[in-house]
Amino acid sequence: MLQQSICYGCSEKCVLSVDKRGNEIIVIGNKCYKGIEYGKDSINNKGILTTLVRAKGGKPAKVVPVKSTAPIDKDLWLECSKALSRIYVSLPIKIGDVVCKNILNTGVDIICTKNTEKL
């Protein structure tokens, strides 16, 4: 099963060809090691979840951007989004601050991706 995708692991944006033969995954077209991992995750239906969570205490910033620290199975993205929709973060918050630890018992944390100050 040959699958093509664009790698967003670095700034190169390589076009990857990923093939799964039994237990072996072959990635072609990557220019760095991140492309191999990105290709393996894409064929295994995993990816980095990026979304927004609501913030308390900020007039211009009512939401804060967040992402997962590791790839999550895409079948769990909807459930993760539902869980994160019930979370409010207090401002100020910094890049790398953990918003949700071990979401849905996946072993993956959700972290903030933008410094947001309280006004």
Coordinates of N, CA and C in Angstrom, one line a residue:
M1 N 0.8 -1.2 0.0 CA 0.0 0.0 0.0 C 0.9 1.2 0.0
L2 N 1.1 1.9 -1.1 CA 1.9 3.1 -1.2 C 1.0 4.3 -0.9
Q3 N 1.6 5.1 0.0 CA 0.9 6.4 0.4 C 1.9 7.5 0.2
Q4 N 1.4 8.6 -0.3 CA 2.2 9.8 -0.4 C 1.7 10.9 0.5
S5 N 2.6 11.6 1.2 CA 2.2 12.7 2.1 C 3.4 13.7 2.1
I6 N 3.0 14.9 2.6 CA 4.0 16.0 2.8 C 4.4 15.9 4.2
C7 N 5.7 15.9 4.4 CA 6.3 15.9 5.8 C 6.3 17.3 6.4
Y8 N 5.8 17.5 7.6 CA 5.9 18.7 8.3 C 6.8 18.6 9.5
G9 N 7.7 17.7 9.5 CA 8.6 17.5 10.6 C 9.7 18.6 10.7
C10 N 10.0 19.2 9.6 CA 11.0 20.3 9.6 C 10.6 21.3 8.6
S11 N 11.4 22.3 8.2 CA 11.1 23.3 7.3 C 11.2 22.9 5.8
E12 N 11.7 21.8 5.5 CA 11.9 21.3 4.1 C 10.7 20.9 3.4
K13 N 9.7 20.4 4.1 CA 8.4 20.0 3.5 C 8.6 19.0 2.4
C14 N 9.3 17.9 2.7 CA 9.6 16.9 1.7 C 8.3 16.1 1.3
V15 N 8.2 15.6 0.1 CA 7.2 14.8 -0.4 C 7.6 13.3 -0.1
L16 N 6.9 12.7 0.8 CA 7.3 11.3 1.2 C 6.4 10.3 0.4
S17 N 7.1 9.2 0.1 CA 6.4 8.0 -0.4 C 6.6 6.9 0.7
V18 N 5.5 6.4 1.2 CA 5.6 5.5 2.3 C 4.9 4.2 1.9
D19 N 5.6 3.1 2.1 CA 5.1 1.8 1.7 C 5.2 0.9 2.9
K20 N 4.1 0.1 3.1 CA 4.1 -0.9 4.2 C 4.0 -2.3 3.6
R21 N 5.0 -3.0 3.9 CA 5.1 -4.4 3.4 C 5.3 -5.3 4.6
G22 N 4.1 -5.9 5.1 CA 4.2 -6.7 6.3 C 4.4 -5.9 7.5
N23 N 5.4 -6.2 8.2 CA 5.8 -5.4 9.4 C 6.8 -4.3 9.1
E24 N 7.3 -4.2 7.8 CA 8.3 -3.3 7.5 C 7.7 -2.1 6.8
I25 N 8.2 -0.9 7.2 CA 7.7 0.4 6.7 C 8.9 1.0 6.0
I26 N 8.7 1.4 4.7 CA 9.8 2.0 3.9 C 9.3 3.4 3.5
V27 N 10.2 4.3 3.9 CA 10.0 5.8 3.7 C 11.0 6.3 2.6
I28 N 10.5 6.9 1.6 CA 11.4 7.4 0.5 C 11.1 8.9 0.3
G29 N 12.1 9.7 0.1 CA 11.9 11.1 -0.2 C 12.2 12.1 0.9
N30 N 12.6 11.5 2.1 CA 12.9 12.4 3.2 C 14.3 12.9 3.1
K31 N 14.5 14.1 3.6 CA 15.8 14.8 3.6 C 16.5 14.8 4.9
C32 N 15.7 14.4 6.0 CA 16.2 14.3 7.3 C 15.6 13.2 8.1
Y33 N 16.1 12.9 9.3 CA 15.6 11.7 10.0 C 14.2 11.9 10.5
K34 N 13.7 13.2 10.6 CA 12.3 13.4 11.1 C 11.3 12.9 10.0
G35 N 11.7 12.9 8.8 CA 10.8 12.4 7.7 C 10.5 10.9 7.9
I36 N 11.5 10.2 8.4 CA 11.3 8.7 8.6 C 10.2 8.5 9.6
E37 N 10.3 9.2 10.8 CA 9.3 9.1 11.8 C 8.0 9.6 11.4
Y38 N 8.0 10.7 10.7 CA 6.7 11.3 10.2 C 6.0 10.3 9.2
G39 N 6.8 9.7 8.3 CA 6.2 8.8 7.4 C 5.6 7.5 8.1
K40 N 6.3 7.0 9.1 CA 5.9 5.9 9.9 C 4.6 6.2 10.6
D41 N 4.6 7.4 11.2 CA 3.4 7.8 12.0 C 2.2 8.0 11.0
S42 N 2.4 8.6 9.8 CA 1.3 8.8 8.9 C 0.7 7.5 8.4
I43 N 1.5 6.5 8.2 CA 0.9 5.2 7.7 C 0.3 4.4 8.8
N44 N 0.7 4.7 10.0 CA 0.1 4.1 11.2 C -1.1 4.9 11.8
N45 N -1.6 5.9 11.0 CA -2.7 6.7 11.4 C -2.5 7.5 12.7
K46 N -1.3 8.1 12.8 CA -1.0 8.9 14.0 C -0.5 10.2 13.6
G47 N -0.7 11.2 14.5 CA -0.2 12.6 14.2 C -0.3 13.4 15.4
I48 N 0.4 14.6 15.3 CA 0.4 15.6 16.4 C -0.9 16.3 16.4
L49 N -1.6 16.3 17.5 CA -2.9 17.0 17.6 C -2.6 18.5 17.9
T50 N -3.2 19.4 17.2 CA -3.1 20.8 17.4 C -4.5 21.3 17.5
T51 N -4.7 22.1 18.6 CA -6.1 22.7 18.8 C -6.0 23.9 19.7
L52 N -7.1 24.3 20.2 CA -7.2 25.5 21.1 C -7.9 25.1 22.4
V53 N -7.5 25.7 23.5 CA -8.3 25.6 24.7 C -8.6 27.0 25.2
R54 N -9.7 27.1 25.9 CA -10.2 28.4 26.4 C -9.3 28.9 27.6
A55 N -9.2 30.2 27.6 CA -8.4 30.9 28.7 C -9.3 31.8 29.5
K56 N -8.9 31.9 30.8 CA -9.6 32.8 31.7 C -8.6 33.9 32.0
G57 N -9.2 35.1 32.1 CA -8.4 36.2 32.5 C -7.7 37.0 31.4
G58 N -8.1 36.8 30.2 CA -7.5 37.6 29.1 C -8.6 38.2 28.2
K59 N -8.5 39.5 28.0 CA -9.6 40.1 27.1 C -9.3 39.8 25.6
P60 N -8.1 40.1 25.1 CA -7.9 39.8 23.7 C -7.7 38.3 23.4
A61 N -7.2 37.6 24.4 CA -6.9 36.2 24.2 C -7.9 35.3 24.9
K62 N -8.9 34.9 24.2 CA -9.9 34.0 24.9 C -9.6 32.5 24.7
V63 N -8.6 32.3 23.8 CA -8.2 30.9 23.5 C -6.7 30.9 23.5
V64 N -6.1 29.7 23.7 CA -4.7 29.5 23.7 C -4.4 28.3 22.8
P65 N -3.4 28.4 21.9 CA -3.1 27.3 21.1 C -2.3 26.2 21.8
V66 N -2.6 24.9 21.6 CA -1.9 23.8 22.2 C -1.6 22.7 21.2
K67 N -0.7 21.8 21.6 CA -0.4 20.6 20.8 C 0.0 19.5 21.6
S68 N 0.0 18.3 21.1 CA 0.4 17.1 21.8 C 1.9 17.0 21.7
T69 N 2.5 16.4 22.8 CA 4.0 16.3 22.8 C 4.5 15.1 22.0
A70 N 3.6 14.2 21.5 CA 3.9 13.1 20.7 C 2.7 12.8 19.8
P71 N 2.9 12.0 18.8 CA 1.8 11.6 17.9 C 0.7 10.8 18.7
I72 N -0.5 11.1 18.4 CA -1.7 10.4 19.0 C -2.4 9.7 17.8
D73 N -3.0 8.5 18.1 CA -3.8 7.8 17.1 C -4.9 8.8 16.7
K74 N -5.1 8.9 15.4 CA -6.1 9.9 14.9 C -7.5 9.5 15.2
D75 N -7.7 8.2 15.5 CA -9.1 7.8 16.0 C -9.4 8.4 17.3
L76 N -8.5 8.8 18.1 CA -8.7 9.4 19.4 C -8.8 10.9 19.4
W77 N -8.6 11.6 18.2 CA -8.6 13.0 18.1 C -9.9 13.6 18.6
L78 N -11.0 13.1 18.2 CA -12.3 13.6 18.5 C -12.5 13.6 20.0
E79 N -12.2 12.4 20.7 CA -12.3 12.3 22.1 C -11.4 13.2 22.9
C80 N -10.2 13.4 22.3 CA -9.2 14.4 22.9 C -9.8 15.8 22.9
S81 N -10.3 16.1 21.7 CA -10.9 17.5 21.5 C -12.1 17.7 22.5
K82 N -12.9 16.7 22.7 CA -14.0 16.8 23.7 C -13.5 17.0 25.1
A83 N -12.4 16.3 25.5 CA -11.8 16.4 26.8 C -11.2 17.8 26.9
L84 N -10.5 18.3 25.9 CA -9.9 19.6 26.0 C -10.9 20.8 26.0
S85 N -12.1 20.5 25.4 CA -13.1 21.6 25.4 C -13.7 21.9 26.8
R86 N -13.4 21.0 27.8 CA -13.9 21.2 29.1 C -12.8 21.9 30.0
I87 N -11.6 22.2 29.4 CA -10.5 22.8 30.1 C -10.4 24.3 29.9
Y88 N -10.2 25.0 31.0 CA -9.9 26.4 31.0 C -8.5 26.6 31.5
V89 N -7.6 27.4 30.9 CA -6.3 27.7 31.5 C -6.3 29.1 32.0
S90 N -5.5 29.3 33.1 CA -5.4 30.6 33.7 C -4.2 31.3 33.0
L91 N -4.4 32.6 32.8 CA -3.3 33.4 32.2 C -2.5 34.1 33.3
P92 N -1.3 34.3 33.2 CA -0.4 34.1 32.0 C 0.0 32.6 31.8
I93 N 0.3 32.2 30.6 CA 0.8 30.9 30.3 C 1.9 31.0 29.3
K94 N 2.9 30.1 29.4 CA 4.1 30.2 28.6 C 4.2 28.9 27.7
I95 N 5.0 29.1 26.6 CA 5.3 28.0 25.7 C 5.8 26.8 26.5
G96 N 5.3 25.6 26.3 CA 5.8 24.4 27.0 C 5.1 24.1 28.3
D97 N 4.2 25.0 28.8 CA 3.5 24.7 30.0 C 2.5 23.6 29.7
V98 N 2.4 22.6 30.6 CA 1.5 21.5 30.4 C 0.1 21.9 30.7
V99 N -0.8 21.7 29.7 CA -2.2 22.0 29.9 C -3.0 20.8 30.4
C100 N -2.7 19.7 29.8 CA -3.3 18.4 30.2 C -2.3 17.3 30.2
K101 N -2.1 16.6 31.3 CA -1.1 15.6 31.5 C -1.8 14.2 31.2
N102 N -1.1 13.4 30.3 CA -1.5 12.1 30.0 C -3.0 12.0 29.5
I103 N -3.3 12.7 28.5 CA -4.7 12.8 28.0 C -5.2 11.5 27.5
L104 N -6.3 11.1 28.0 CA -7.0 9.9 27.8 C -6.1 8.6 28.0
N105 N -5.2 8.7 29.0 CA -4.3 7.7 29.3 C -3.5 7.2 28.1
T106 N -3.1 8.1 27.3 CA -2.3 7.8 26.1 C -0.8 7.9 26.5
G107 N -0.5 8.6 27.6 CA 0.9 8.8 27.9 C 1.5 10.1 27.3
V108 N 0.6 10.8 26.6 CA 1.0 12.0 25.9 C 0.4 13.2 26.6
D109 N 1.2 14.3 26.7 CA 0.8 15.5 27.4 C 0.4 16.5 26.3
I110 N -0.5 17.5 26.7 CA -0.9 18.6 25.8 C -0.2 19.8 26.4
I111 N 0.6 20.5 25.5 CA 1.3 21.7 26.0 C 0.9 23.0 25.2
C112 N 1.2 24.1 25.9 CA 0.9 25.4 25.3 C 1.9 25.7 24.2
T113 N 1.5 26.4 23.1 CA 2.5 26.7 22.0 C 2.7 28.2 21.8
K114 N 2.1 29.0 22.7 CA 2.3 30.5 22.6 C 2.3 31.1 24.0
N115 N 3.2 32.0 24.2 CA 3.2 32.8 25.4 C 2.0 33.8 25.4
T116 N 1.2 33.7 26.4 CA 0.0 34.6 26.5 C -0.1 35.3 27.8
E117 N -0.1 36.6 27.8 CA -0.1 37.4 29.0 C -1.5 37.7 29.5
K118 N -1.6 38.0 30.7 CA -2.9 38.4 31.3 C -3.0 39.9 31.2
L119 N -4.2 40.4 30.8 CA -4.4 41.9 30.7 C -5.3 42.4 31.7

